Amino acid sequence: MKNIFFTLFCCCFCNGIIWSQDHVEKNEPKQEPLFKNSLGEMKIKFDETGDKFLKFGVSSQVWFRSIENNPGTAVNGVPQDHTIDAGVRRVRITMQSQLSKGYSVFFQFGINNQSFISGGGSGTGANGQGKKPGMFFMDAYNELAIVPQTNFYTNETNKYNLYIGAGLHSWNGISRLSNASTTKLLTADLPVFNFPNIEISDQFSRQFGIFLRGNLDRINYRFSVNKPFATDRKPEVGEVPVENNGSGKLSYAGYAMYQFLDKESTTTSFLPGTYLGSKSIFNIGAGFYTNKEALLSQPEEGVFKTHDQLNLGIDAFVEVPIGAKEKEMSLSVYSVYYYNDFGKNNLRTNGIMNPGTADTNYTEPVAAEGFGNAKYLTGTGSIWYTQAGFVLPNFSKTVKLQPFAAYHYKDLDGLNQAAHFYDIGANLFVFSQNAKIAAQYSSRPLYDQTTKKVFDRKGEFILSFQVAL
């Protein structure tokens, strides 16, 4: 064992840890870093060409929040209309290794959603509610180059390439936002409905499966066949289906985009929400997810009926530099339309790191969504989402300011009134996207339990601190 550790130490020492400015695949045109002090990547090279390597990534997003709670909320058993919150939204460690041009492995592990009251065990003391969350793997897959992007022998770029991989993966269908890089978001956080199975039949948007991905010149594609995680919710008597995939059918997913301007690097599945003007992008895309017999209803007592799941998306992403080059201004716009079919009137609620539970002594009307910061996330029906950001004129060699706004429109069959959600905020970038401070205010509607119409609105302010290497 000592010899193994000694060999690894010597290998790392001799090769050195390279702080690389090259964020694109070999033989792709290099982009000059937007900021002169961009930190780059951590990579250990095992040969002179850099074809054999071990690359690491580390990221952390820490949140401080001010939450207007839904009516009838208690936090830690105490009634609260307003809660000051702190927590870790994401901590990730990634490892990507290639010891052959034709074969690579990718791992990502960490924690999500640990706050002062959620993420750990139950009770108090050393293993209390908010303490000691379990680390887990988000990605763990192998990948083989069938037709590599760079020819093994000539080192020329293949416009038509194909890779196949298997494992717990994030090469998702439906939309660009369903393949989002969480360290390069335009807004402070994702809207989450971009992952239709989040923590239901997937593990933080991942499923076990086999995927194909690559390029047909300017068309970038990804398709997968997966085994969804088991769900076993029991439906109440009525027509509304719930998540129960007891028959164990496979799921199928895919997404493809046409790249009119600059091509994007896709060595991993994650697509940025903004390049801060370092690329000129215009992409249109479409995707799908389908799973037979994914849901179950009980139309009559003791009579059960299965339902298929179908999710479709179509989107567009534009990022262009604006004005004089020395000003380094840019505009980023992304818009996506989703059609979701989870069966008649299916609704799903969600509250990110929700601190609230029911106040048992509260006697006034409560929201249909529940307590804390819960909202209607998705369900059968349509969702339209648009976000836009603008990088202000250059005023520093290391700092950039990017105001942004986002709008969500949800027309869900289980509600009697369409929902309008709003986000507005700004990103302060340091060393490109290696460090970011994001401030965002979000406004959400609340629905009456009986009428299923909006009766109130609540807000939430997020201050996010991010480091990503």
Tab-separated table of C-alpha atoms in Angstrom:
chain	number	residue	atom	x	y	z
A	1	MET	CA	0.000	0.000	0.000
A	2	LYS	CA	2.850	2.398	0.832
A	3	ASN	CA	4.359	1.712	-2.593
A	4	ILE	CA	1.072	2.595	-4.295
A	5	PHE	CA	0.820	5.920	-2.480
A	6	PHE	CA	4.487	6.658	-3.161
A	7	THR	CA	3.993	5.961	-6.896
A	8	LEU	CA	0.937	8.225	-7.067
A	9	PHE	CA	2.790	10.991	-5.223
A	10	CYS	CA	5.748	10.802	-7.579
A	11	CYS	CA	3.464	10.800	-10.605
A	12	CYS	CA	1.654	13.923	-9.423
A	13	PHE	CA	4.873	15.648	-8.424
A	14	CYS	CA	6.663	14.912	-11.684
A	15	ASN	CA	3.796	15.851	-13.963
A	16	GLY	CA	2.670	18.827	-11.910
A	17	ILE	CA	-0.795	20.229	-11.490
A	18	ILE	CA	-1.451	22.380	-14.532
A	19	TRP	CA	-3.661	25.455	-14.156
A	20	SER	CA	-4.913	25.338	-17.732
A	21	GLN	CA	-6.609	28.220	-19.553
A	22	ASP	CA	-7.867	25.815	-22.240
A	23	HIS	CA	-11.551	25.069	-21.568
A	24	VAL	CA	-12.167	23.470	-24.975
A	25	GLU	CA	-11.323	20.153	-26.552
A	26	LYS	CA	-8.057	19.629	-28.349
A	27	ASN	CA	-7.868	21.143	-31.836
A	28	GLU	CA	-10.876	23.410	-31.191
A	29	PRO	CA	-10.144	27.141	-31.527
A	30	LYS	CA	-8.998	28.539	-28.214
A	31	GLN	CA	-10.939	31.387	-26.647
A	32	GLU	CA	-8.945	34.074	-24.912
A	33	PRO	CA	-10.056	34.327	-21.269
A	34	LEU	CA	-12.457	37.186	-20.806
A	35	PHE	CA	-10.657	38.270	-17.674
A	36	LYS	CA	-6.886	38.203	-17.543
A	37	ASN	CA	-6.849	36.560	-14.112
A	38	SER	CA	-9.179	33.624	-14.833
A	39	LEU	CA	-8.019	30.704	-12.711
A	40	GLY	CA	-8.756	27.923	-15.186
A	41	GLU	CA	-8.742	24.191	-14.423
A	42	MET	CA	-6.802	21.710	-12.308
A	43	LYS	CA	-5.338	18.991	-14.507
A	44	ILE	CA	-2.635	16.367	-14.077
A	45	LYS	CA	-1.104	15.417	-17.433
A	46	PHE	CA	0.440	11.959	-17.823
A	47	ASP	CA	2.074	12.548	-21.200
A	48	GLU	CA	3.511	15.432	-23.197
A	49	THR	CA	0.499	15.680	-25.539
A	50	GLY	CA	-2.031	15.920	-22.723
A	51	ASP	CA	-4.077	13.043	-24.181
A	52	LYS	CA	-3.746	11.147	-20.911
A	53	PHE	CA	-4.908	13.156	-17.933
A	54	LEU	CA	-6.743	13.333	-14.630
A	55	LYS	CA	-8.802	16.495	-14.200
A	56	PHE	CA	-10.434	17.727	-10.995
A	57	GLY	CA	-13.204	20.205	-10.306
A	58	VAL	CA	-14.362	21.661	-7.011
A	59	SER	CA	-17.377	23.895	-6.510
A	60	SER	CA	-19.427	25.308	-3.667
A	61	GLN	CA	-22.583	27.405	-3.525
A	62	VAL	CA	-23.535	28.882	-0.156
A	63	TRP	CA	-26.903	30.590	0.286
A	64	PHE	CA	-28.254	33.204	2.657
A	65	ARG	CA	-31.981	33.827	2.306
A	66	SER	CA	-34.854	35.913	3.515
A	67	ILE	CA	-38.086	33.946	3.014
A	68	GLU	CA	-41.696	35.085	3.209
A	69	ASN	CA	-43.347	31.900	4.407
A	70	ASN	CA	-46.665	30.561	3.197
A	71	PRO	CA	-49.573	31.004	5.659
A	72	GLY	CA	-49.607	28.644	8.638
A	73	THR	CA	-45.873	27.897	8.611
A	74	ALA	CA	-43.872	26.794	11.630
A	75	VAL	CA	-40.068	26.600	11.623
A	76	ASN	CA	-38.543	24.283	14.208
A	77	GLY	CA	-41.995	24.150	15.806
A	78	VAL	CA	-42.300	27.939	16.156
A	79	PRO	CA	-44.830	29.907	14.019
A	80	GLN	CA	-42.974	32.182	11.589
A	81	ASP	CA	-44.210	34.507	8.854
A	82	HIS	CA	-40.633	35.316	7.859
A	83	THR	CA	-37.449	33.231	8.102
A	84	ILE	CA	-33.769	34.148	7.797
A	85	ASP	CA	-32.021	31.123	6.374
A	86	ALA	CA	-28.502	29.873	5.656
A	87	GLY	CA	-27.293	26.734	3.954
A	88	VAL	CA	-25.233	24.984	1.306
A	89	ARG	CA	-27.119	24.617	-1.959
A	90	ARG	CA	-24.405	22.537	-3.635
A	91	VAL	CA	-20.912	21.216	-2.892
A	92	ARG	CA	-19.405	19.157	-5.677
A	93	ILE	CA	-16.152	17.372	-6.469
A	94	THR	CA	-15.665	16.121	-10.021
A	95	MET	CA	-13.035	13.820	-11.494
A	96	GLN	CA	-12.558	13.126	-15.187
A	97	SER	CA	-9.874	10.739	-16.330
A	98	GLN	CA	-8.644	9.724	-19.772
A	99	LEU	CA	-5.811	7.220	-19.998
A	100	SER	CA	-6.570	6.502	-23.663
A	101	LYS	CA	-7.906	8.754	-26.412
A	102	GLY	CA	-10.776	6.347	-26.837
A	103	TYR	CA	-11.876	5.823	-23.241
A	104	SER	CA	-12.707	8.051	-20.260
A	105	VAL	CA	-14.500	7.972	-16.925
A	106	PHE	CA	-16.392	10.717	-15.109
A	107	PHE	CA	-17.370	10.979	-11.442
A	108	GLN	CA	-19.154	13.698	-9.506
A	109	PHE	CA	-20.019	13.486	-5.834
A	110	GLY	CA	-20.952	15.825	-3.031
A	111	ILE	CA	-23.986	17.089	-1.129
A	112	ASN	CA	-27.009	19.240	-1.888
A	113	ASN	CA	-29.465	21.288	0.126
A	114	GLN	CA	-28.008	21.356	3.613
A	115	SER	CA	-29.476	24.147	5.729
A	116	PHE	CA	-29.745	24.901	9.424
A	117	ILE	CA	-32.767	22.596	9.594
A	118	SER	CA	-32.569	20.189	6.644
A	119	GLY	CA	-30.079	17.833	5.073
A	120	GLY	CA	-29.065	15.603	7.948
A	121	GLY	CA	-30.726	13.305	10.430
A	122	SER	CA	-33.750	13.793	12.646
A	123	GLY	CA	-33.965	14.969	16.227
A	124	THR	CA	-31.389	17.096	18.017
A	125	GLY	CA	-27.788	16.850	19.143
A	126	ALA	CA	-24.889	15.427	17.160
A	127	ASN	CA	-27.130	14.047	14.398
A	128	GLY	CA	-29.777	16.755	14.343
A	129	GLN	CA	-31.984	17.825	11.465
A	130	GLY	CA	-29.497	20.036	9.658
A	131	LYS	CA	-26.302	18.162	10.427
A	132	LYS	CA	-24.036	15.673	8.665
A	133	PRO	CA	-25.710	15.066	5.301
A	134	GLY	CA	-24.618	11.989	3.416
A	135	MET	CA	-22.213	12.349	0.486
A	136	PHE	CA	-23.412	10.633	-2.684
A	137	PHE	CA	-22.471	10.181	-6.339
A	138	MET	CA	-24.395	12.319	-8.786
A	139	ASP	CA	-22.506	11.048	-11.841
A	140	ALA	CA	-20.586	7.806	-12.272
A	141	TYR	CA	-20.180	6.675	-15.860
A	142	ASN	CA	-17.704	5.322	-18.422
A	143	GLU	CA	-17.483	6.540	-22.009
A	144	LEU	CA	-16.045	5.029	-25.188
A	145	ALA	CA	-15.218	6.970	-28.372
A	146	ILE	CA	-16.737	5.135	-31.356
A	147	VAL	CA	-15.917	7.982	-33.747
A	148	PRO	CA	-13.756	10.449	-31.759
A	149	GLN	CA	-13.926	14.196	-32.147
A	150	THR	CA	-10.188	14.234	-32.802
A	151	ASN	CA	-8.784	11.585	-35.147
A	152	PHE	CA	-6.417	9.288	-33.232
A	153	TYR	CA	-3.808	9.259	-35.992
A	154	THR	CA	-4.029	12.588	-37.857
A	155	ASN	CA	-5.203	14.775	-34.951
A	156	GLU	CA	-7.708	16.348	-37.326
A	157	THR	CA	-11.188	17.269	-36.095
A	158	ASN	CA	-14.018	14.943	-37.081
A	159	LYS	CA	-17.194	16.937	-37.749
A	160	TYR	CA	-19.155	13.717	-37.374
A	161	ASN	CA	-18.411	11.955	-34.092
A	162	LEU	CA	-20.046	9.472	-31.760
A	163	TYR	CA	-19.496	8.459	-28.135
A	164	ILE	CA	-21.267	5.762	-26.115
A	165	GLY	CA	-21.388	5.655	-22.328
A	166	ALA	CA	-23.030	3.808	-19.454
A	167	GLY	CA	-23.667	4.387	-15.775
A	168	LEU	CA	-25.374	6.931	-13.560
A	169	HIS	CA	-25.370	9.885	-15.918
A	170	SER	CA	-26.706	13.369	-16.669
A	171	TRP	CA	-26.950	13.259	-20.474
A	172	ASN	CA	-30.586	14.257	-20.267
A	173	GLY	CA	-33.385	14.855	-22.688
A	174	ILE	CA	-35.997	17.598	-23.038
A	175	SER	CA	-34.006	20.855	-23.093
A	176	ARG	CA	-30.741	22.728	-22.731
A	177	LEU	CA	-31.826	23.684	-19.221
A	178	SER	CA	-32.240	19.988	-18.390
A	179	ASN	CA	-28.483	19.696	-19.106
A	180	ALA	CA	-27.498	22.883	-17.295
A	181	SER	CA	-24.109	23.569	-15.743
A	182	THR	CA	-24.883	24.522	-12.150
A	183	THR	CA	-21.623	26.475	-11.880
A	184	LYS	CA	-22.370	28.629	-14.945
A	185	LEU	CA	-25.969	29.651	-14.379
A	186	LEU	CA	-27.364	32.945	-15.562
A	187	THR	CA	-29.745	33.215	-12.602
A	188	ALA	CA	-28.954	32.426	-8.969
A	189	ASP	CA	-30.507	28.995	-9.341
A	190	LEU	CA	-32.357	26.723	-11.751
A	191	PRO	CA	-36.175	26.838	-11.879
A	192	VAL	CA	-36.057	23.053	-11.165
A	193	PHE	CA	-39.096	22.191	-13.336
A	194	ASN	CA	-36.492	21.700	-16.076
A	195	PHE	CA	-35.969	18.304	-14.369
A	196	PRO	CA	-39.438	16.693	-14.608
A	197	ASN	CA	-38.507	13.672	-12.464
A	198	ILE	CA	-36.404	15.472	-9.866
A	199	GLU	CA	-35.892	13.198	-6.846
A	200	ILE	CA	-38.880	11.054	-7.896
A	201	SER	CA	-37.757	8.549	-10.531
A	202	ASP	CA	-34.263	10.032	-10.777
A	203	GLN	CA	-31.415	10.838	-8.387
A	204	PHE	CA	-30.913	14.570	-8.585
A	205	SER	CA	-31.800	14.521	-12.317
A	206	ARG	CA	-29.761	11.359	-13.054
A	207	GLN	CA	-30.828	7.828	-13.979
A	208	PHE	CA	-28.903	4.626	-14.670
A	209	GLY	CA	-28.605	3.926	-18.358
A	210	ILE	CA	-26.777	3.897	-21.666
A	211	PHE	CA	-26.306	7.068	-23.675
A	212	LEU	CA	-25.129	8.102	-27.123
A	213	ARG	CA	-23.816	11.598	-27.752
A	214	GLY	CA	-21.846	13.463	-30.376
A	215	ASN	CA	-22.033	15.815	-33.339
A	216	LEU	CA	-23.347	15.693	-36.890
A	217	ASP	CA	-21.420	18.752	-38.025
A	218	ARG	CA	-23.451	21.579	-36.433
A	219	ILE	CA	-26.030	19.324	-34.800
A	220	ASN	CA	-25.102	18.342	-31.256
A	221	TYR	CA	-27.128	15.402	-29.901
A	222	ARG	CA	-27.584	13.185	-26.883
A	223	PHE	CA	-29.940	10.184	-26.517
A	224	SER	CA	-30.328	7.669	-23.705
A	225	VAL	CA	-32.136	4.540	-22.592
A	226	ASN	CA	-32.470	4.413	-18.809
A	227	LYS	CA	-33.856	2.457	-15.891
A	228	PRO	CA	-35.822	4.909	-13.710
A	229	PHE	CA	-35.539	4.694	-9.940
A	230	ALA	CA	-38.471	2.819	-8.403
A	231	THR	CA	-41.527	4.799	-7.245
A	232	ASP	CA	-44.419	3.344	-5.269
A	233	ARG	CA	-46.832	6.084	-4.224
A	234	LYS	CA	-50.379	4.863	-3.544
A	235	PRO	CA	-53.135	6.778	-5.354
A	236	GLU	CA	-56.265	7.959	-3.627
A	237	VAL	CA	-59.640	7.123	-5.146
A	238	GLY	CA	-60.121	9.484	-8.100
A	239	GLU	CA	-58.637	10.241	-11.486
A	240	VAL	CA	-55.402	11.983	-10.406
A	241	PRO	CA	-52.400	9.675	-10.990
A	242	VAL	CA	-49.348	9.521	-8.741
A	243	GLU	CA	-45.780	8.348	-9.325
A	244	ASN	CA	-45.780	4.551	-9.284
A	245	ASN	CA	-43.698	2.720	-11.915
A	246	GLY	CA	-44.168	-0.755	-10.487
A	247	SER	CA	-44.140	-2.392	-13.931
A	248	GLY	CA	-40.504	-1.298	-14.323
A	249	LYS	CA	-40.518	-0.030	-17.907
A	250	LEU	CA	-37.434	1.645	-19.397
A	251	SER	CA	-37.370	5.375	-20.083
A	252	TYR	CA	-36.163	7.036	-23.288
A	253	ALA	CA	-34.787	10.550	-23.576
A	254	GLY	CA	-33.046	12.782	-26.069
A	255	TYR	CA	-32.071	16.327	-26.947
A	256	ALA	CA	-30.516	17.823	-30.073
A	257	MET	CA	-29.539	21.391	-30.924
A	258	TYR	CA	-28.423	23.087	-34.111
A	259	GLN	CA	-25.497	25.494	-33.605
A	260	PHE	CA	-25.641	28.373	-36.072
A	261	LEU	CA	-22.617	30.319	-34.769
A	262	ASP	CA	-19.811	29.141	-32.459
A	263	LYS	CA	-19.816	25.488	-31.469
A	264	GLU	CA	-19.893	24.571	-27.801
A	265	SER	CA	-17.590	22.135	-26.046
A	266	THR	CA	-19.412	19.014	-24.802
A	267	THR	CA	-16.747	16.891	-23.135
A	268	THR	CA	-19.238	16.685	-20.248
A	269	SER	CA	-23.018	16.904	-20.384
A	270	PHE	CA	-23.265	20.355	-18.777
A	271	LEU	CA	-24.184	23.420	-20.868
A	272	PRO	CA	-23.548	26.983	-19.590
A	273	GLY	CA	-26.291	29.536	-19.071
A	274	THR	CA	-23.870	32.314	-20.038
A	275	TYR	CA	-20.397	32.654	-21.546
A	276	LEU	CA	-20.042	36.308	-20.485
A	277	GLY	CA	-19.486	37.254	-24.110
A	278	SER	CA	-16.539	34.944	-24.781
A	279	LYS	CA	-18.553	33.143	-27.497
A	280	SER	CA	-21.175	34.052	-30.074
A	281	ILE	CA	-23.968	31.506	-29.753
A	282	PHE	CA	-27.273	30.943	-31.500
A	283	ASN	CA	-28.750	27.500	-30.921
A	284	ILE	CA	-32.212	26.051	-31.340
A	285	GLY	CA	-33.045	22.675	-29.841
A	286	ALA	CA	-35.745	20.142	-29.044
A	287	GLY	CA	-35.986	17.124	-26.779
A	288	PHE	CA	-38.177	14.519	-25.134
A	289	TYR	CA	-38.560	12.084	-22.226
A	290	THR	CA	-40.982	9.180	-22.181
A	291	ASN	CA	-41.697	6.357	-19.752
A	292	LYS	CA	-44.487	3.813	-20.192
A	293	GLU	CA	-46.673	3.045	-17.158
A	294	ALA	CA	-44.823	5.558	-14.990
A	295	LEU	CA	-47.910	6.588	-12.996
A	296	LEU	CA	-50.868	4.935	-11.291
A	297	SER	CA	-54.412	6.070	-10.505
A	298	GLN	CA	-57.377	4.497	-8.706
A	299	PRO	CA	-60.564	5.502	-10.592
A	300	GLU	CA	-62.660	3.307	-8.318
A	301	GLU	CA	-62.027	1.639	-5.011
A	302	GLY	CA	-59.683	-1.275	-5.656
A	303	VAL	CA	-59.439	-0.568	-9.402
A	304	PHE	CA	-56.051	0.671	-10.633
A	305	LYS	CA	-55.007	2.185	-13.961
A	306	THR	CA	-51.500	2.897	-15.277
A	307	HIS	CA	-50.536	6.059	-17.162
A	308	ASP	CA	-47.652	6.900	-19.478
A	309	GLN	CA	-45.377	9.905	-18.923
A	310	LEU	CA	-44.379	12.220	-21.764
A	311	ASN	CA	-42.312	15.410	-21.588
A	312	LEU	CA	-41.438	17.547	-24.609
A	313	GLY	CA	-39.348	20.697	-24.936
A	314	ILE	CA	-38.294	23.199	-27.573
A	315	ASP	CA	-35.842	26.004	-26.854
A	316	ALA	CA	-33.482	28.674	-28.155
A	317	PHE	CA	-30.294	30.159	-26.720
A	318	VAL	CA	-28.608	33.351	-27.893
A	319	GLU	CA	-25.435	34.954	-26.574
A	320	VAL	CA	-23.727	37.753	-28.452
A	321	PRO	CA	-21.133	40.430	-27.661
A	322	ILE	CA	-22.640	43.920	-27.763
A	323	GLY	CA	-20.994	47.232	-28.636
A	324	ALA	CA	-17.304	48.085	-28.725
A	325	LYS	CA	-14.983	45.136	-28.099
A	326	GLU	CA	-13.061	46.905	-25.333
A	327	LYS	CA	-16.321	47.365	-23.360
A	328	GLU	CA	-16.745	43.555	-23.157
A	329	MET	CA	-20.542	43.801	-23.008
A	330	SER	CA	-22.769	40.880	-23.950
A	331	LEU	CA	-26.393	39.792	-24.056
A	332	SER	CA	-27.627	36.315	-23.049
A	333	VAL	CA	-31.204	35.154	-23.717
A	334	TYR	CA	-32.686	31.699	-23.249
A	335	SER	CA	-36.315	30.658	-23.784
A	336	VAL	CA	-37.931	27.220	-23.507
A	337	TYR	CA	-41.435	25.781	-23.854
A	338	TYR	CA	-42.359	22.519	-22.105
A	339	TYR	CA	-45.339	20.255	-22.584
A	340	ASN	CA	-45.745	17.766	-19.734
A	341	ASP	CA	-48.141	14.839	-19.480
A	342	PHE	CA	-48.148	13.074	-16.116
A	343	GLY	CA	-51.799	12.063	-16.379
A	344	LYS	CA	-54.961	14.057	-15.698
A	345	ASN	CA	-54.540	16.955	-13.200
A	346	ASN	CA	-51.218	15.713	-11.821
A	347	LEU	CA	-49.454	18.434	-9.794
A	348	ARG	CA	-46.048	18.533	-8.114
A	349	THR	CA	-44.931	20.951	-5.410
A	350	ASN	CA	-41.441	21.906	-4.332
A	351	GLY	CA	-39.620	24.221	-1.944
A	352	ILE	CA	-35.824	24.397	-2.224
A	353	MET	CA	-34.320	23.769	1.230
A	354	ASN	CA	-37.801	24.357	2.659
A	355	PRO	CA	-37.491	25.299	6.351
A	356	GLY	CA	-41.224	25.194	7.055
A	357	THR	CA	-43.775	22.686	8.339
A	358	ALA	CA	-47.404	23.061	9.353
A	359	ASP	CA	-48.295	25.156	12.390
A	360	THR	CA	-50.869	22.899	14.057
A	361	ASN	CA	-52.406	25.827	15.946
A	362	TYR	CA	-53.024	27.912	12.807
A	363	THR	CA	-56.766	28.195	12.023
A	364	GLU	CA	-56.813	30.555	9.009
A	365	PRO	CA	-56.838	29.347	5.363
A	366	VAL	CA	-53.539	27.873	4.144
A	367	ALA	CA	-52.077	27.624	0.641
A	368	ALA	CA	-52.724	24.559	-1.479
A	369	GLU	CA	-48.959	24.313	-2.095
A	370	GLY	CA	-48.164	23.715	1.566
A	371	PHE	CA	-45.873	25.557	3.977
A	372	GLY	CA	-42.550	27.379	4.053
A	373	ASN	CA	-41.464	28.387	0.545
A	374	ALA	CA	-43.384	25.592	-1.224
A	375	LYS	CA	-44.813	26.331	-4.676
A	376	TYR	CA	-46.400	24.485	-7.556
A	377	LEU	CA	-43.378	23.268	-9.459
A	378	THR	CA	-44.788	21.390	-12.428
A	379	GLY	CA	-47.559	19.054	-13.496
A	380	THR	CA	-49.605	18.089	-16.515
A	381	GLY	CA	-49.826	21.132	-18.773
A	382	SER	CA	-47.538	23.731	-20.322
A	383	ILE	CA	-44.657	25.822	-18.990
A	384	TRP	CA	-42.908	28.706	-20.723
A	385	TYR	CA	-39.675	30.030	-19.223
A	386	THR	CA	-37.452	32.885	-20.400
A	387	GLN	CA	-34.314	34.378	-18.852
A	388	ALA	CA	-32.116	37.246	-20.003
A	389	GLY	CA	-28.917	38.857	-18.761
A	390	PHE	CA	-26.698	41.723	-19.846
A	391	VAL	CA	-23.018	42.163	-18.981
A	392	LEU	CA	-22.430	45.829	-18.211
A	393	PRO	CA	-19.505	47.787	-19.718
A	394	ASN	CA	-16.076	46.790	-18.496
A	395	PHE	CA	-14.908	48.610	-15.363
A	396	SER	CA	-12.314	46.153	-13.990
A	397	LYS	CA	-9.809	43.532	-15.164
A	398	THR	CA	-11.148	40.963	-12.703
A	399	VAL	CA	-14.783	41.876	-11.994
A	400	LYS	CA	-17.933	41.846	-14.143
A	401	LEU	CA	-21.514	42.828	-13.318
A	402	GLN	CA	-24.465	41.131	-15.028
A	403	PRO	CA	-28.076	42.092	-14.198
A	404	PHE	CA	-30.650	39.434	-15.124
A	405	ALA	CA	-34.355	38.675	-15.051
A	406	ALA	CA	-36.490	35.574	-15.585
A	407	TYR	CA	-40.178	34.852	-16.109
A	408	HIS	CA	-42.071	31.567	-15.664
A	409	TYR	CA	-45.574	31.002	-17.059
A	410	LYS	CA	-47.323	27.824	-15.938
A	411	ASP	CA	-50.660	26.691	-17.340
A	412	LEU	CA	-51.294	23.475	-15.393
A	413	ASP	CA	-54.443	21.390	-15.856
A	414	GLY	CA	-54.896	20.840	-12.113
A	415	LEU	CA	-55.173	24.599	-11.430
A	416	ASN	CA	-57.966	26.993	-12.407
A	417	GLN	CA	-55.676	29.962	-13.061
A	418	ALA	CA	-52.325	30.295	-14.825
A	419	ALA	CA	-49.301	30.984	-12.629
A	420	HIS	CA	-46.801	33.817	-13.127
A	421	PHE	CA	-43.391	33.665	-11.431
A	422	TYR	CA	-40.745	36.418	-11.529
A	423	ASP	CA	-37.011	36.537	-10.752
A	424	ILE	CA	-34.794	39.609	-10.862
A	425	GLY	CA	-31.213	40.042	-9.729
A	426	ALA	CA	-27.560	40.489	-10.633
A	427	ASN	CA	-24.317	38.487	-10.784
A	428	LEU	CA	-20.966	39.867	-9.662
A	429	PHE	CA	-18.267	37.750	-11.301
A	430	VAL	CA	-14.671	37.588	-10.075
A	431	PHE	CA	-12.013	35.837	-12.195
A	432	SER	CA	-14.531	35.015	-14.942
A	433	GLN	CA	-16.919	32.366	-13.557
A	434	ASN	CA	-14.529	30.974	-10.962
A	435	ALA	CA	-16.143	33.112	-8.267
A	436	LYS	CA	-19.595	34.654	-8.297
A	437	ILE	CA	-21.887	36.502	-5.932
A	438	ALA	CA	-25.527	36.402	-7.053
A	439	ALA	CA	-28.403	38.388	-5.563
A	440	GLN	CA	-31.929	37.433	-6.614
A	441	TYR	CA	-35.473	38.267	-5.565
A	442	SER	CA	-38.217	35.825	-6.575
A	443	SER	CA	-41.987	36.260	-6.434
A	444	ARG	CA	-44.325	33.238	-6.386
A	445	PRO	CA	-48.139	32.918	-6.438
A	446	LEU	CA	-50.121	31.015	-3.797
A	447	TYR	CA	-53.280	29.053	-4.588
A	448	ASP	CA	-56.489	28.655	-2.620
A	449	GLN	CA	-57.156	25.055	-1.628
A	450	THR	CA	-60.782	25.126	-2.783
A	451	THR	CA	-60.898	27.383	-5.834
A	452	LYS	CA	-57.385	26.526	-7.084
A	453	LYS	CA	-56.973	30.187	-7.974
A	454	VAL	CA	-54.302	32.663	-6.844
A	455	PHE	CA	-55.154	34.419	-3.576
A	456	ASP	CA	-51.752	35.799	-2.515
A	457	ARG	CA	-48.093	36.159	-3.450
A	458	LYS	CA	-44.925	35.654	-1.426
A	459	GLY	CA	-41.284	36.501	-2.058
A	460	GLU	CA	-37.838	35.119	-1.398
A	461	PHE	CA	-34.444	36.858	-1.503
A	462	ILE	CA	-31.307	34.805	-2.165
A	463	LEU	CA	-27.695	35.868	-1.729
A	464	SER	CA	-25.484	33.174	-3.224
A	465	PHE	CA	-21.698	32.863	-2.898
A	466	GLN	CA	-20.076	30.529	-5.423
A	467	VAL	CA	-16.549	29.266	-6.001
A	468	ALA	CA	-15.856	26.858	-8.857
A	469	LEU	CA	-12.435	25.559	-9.878
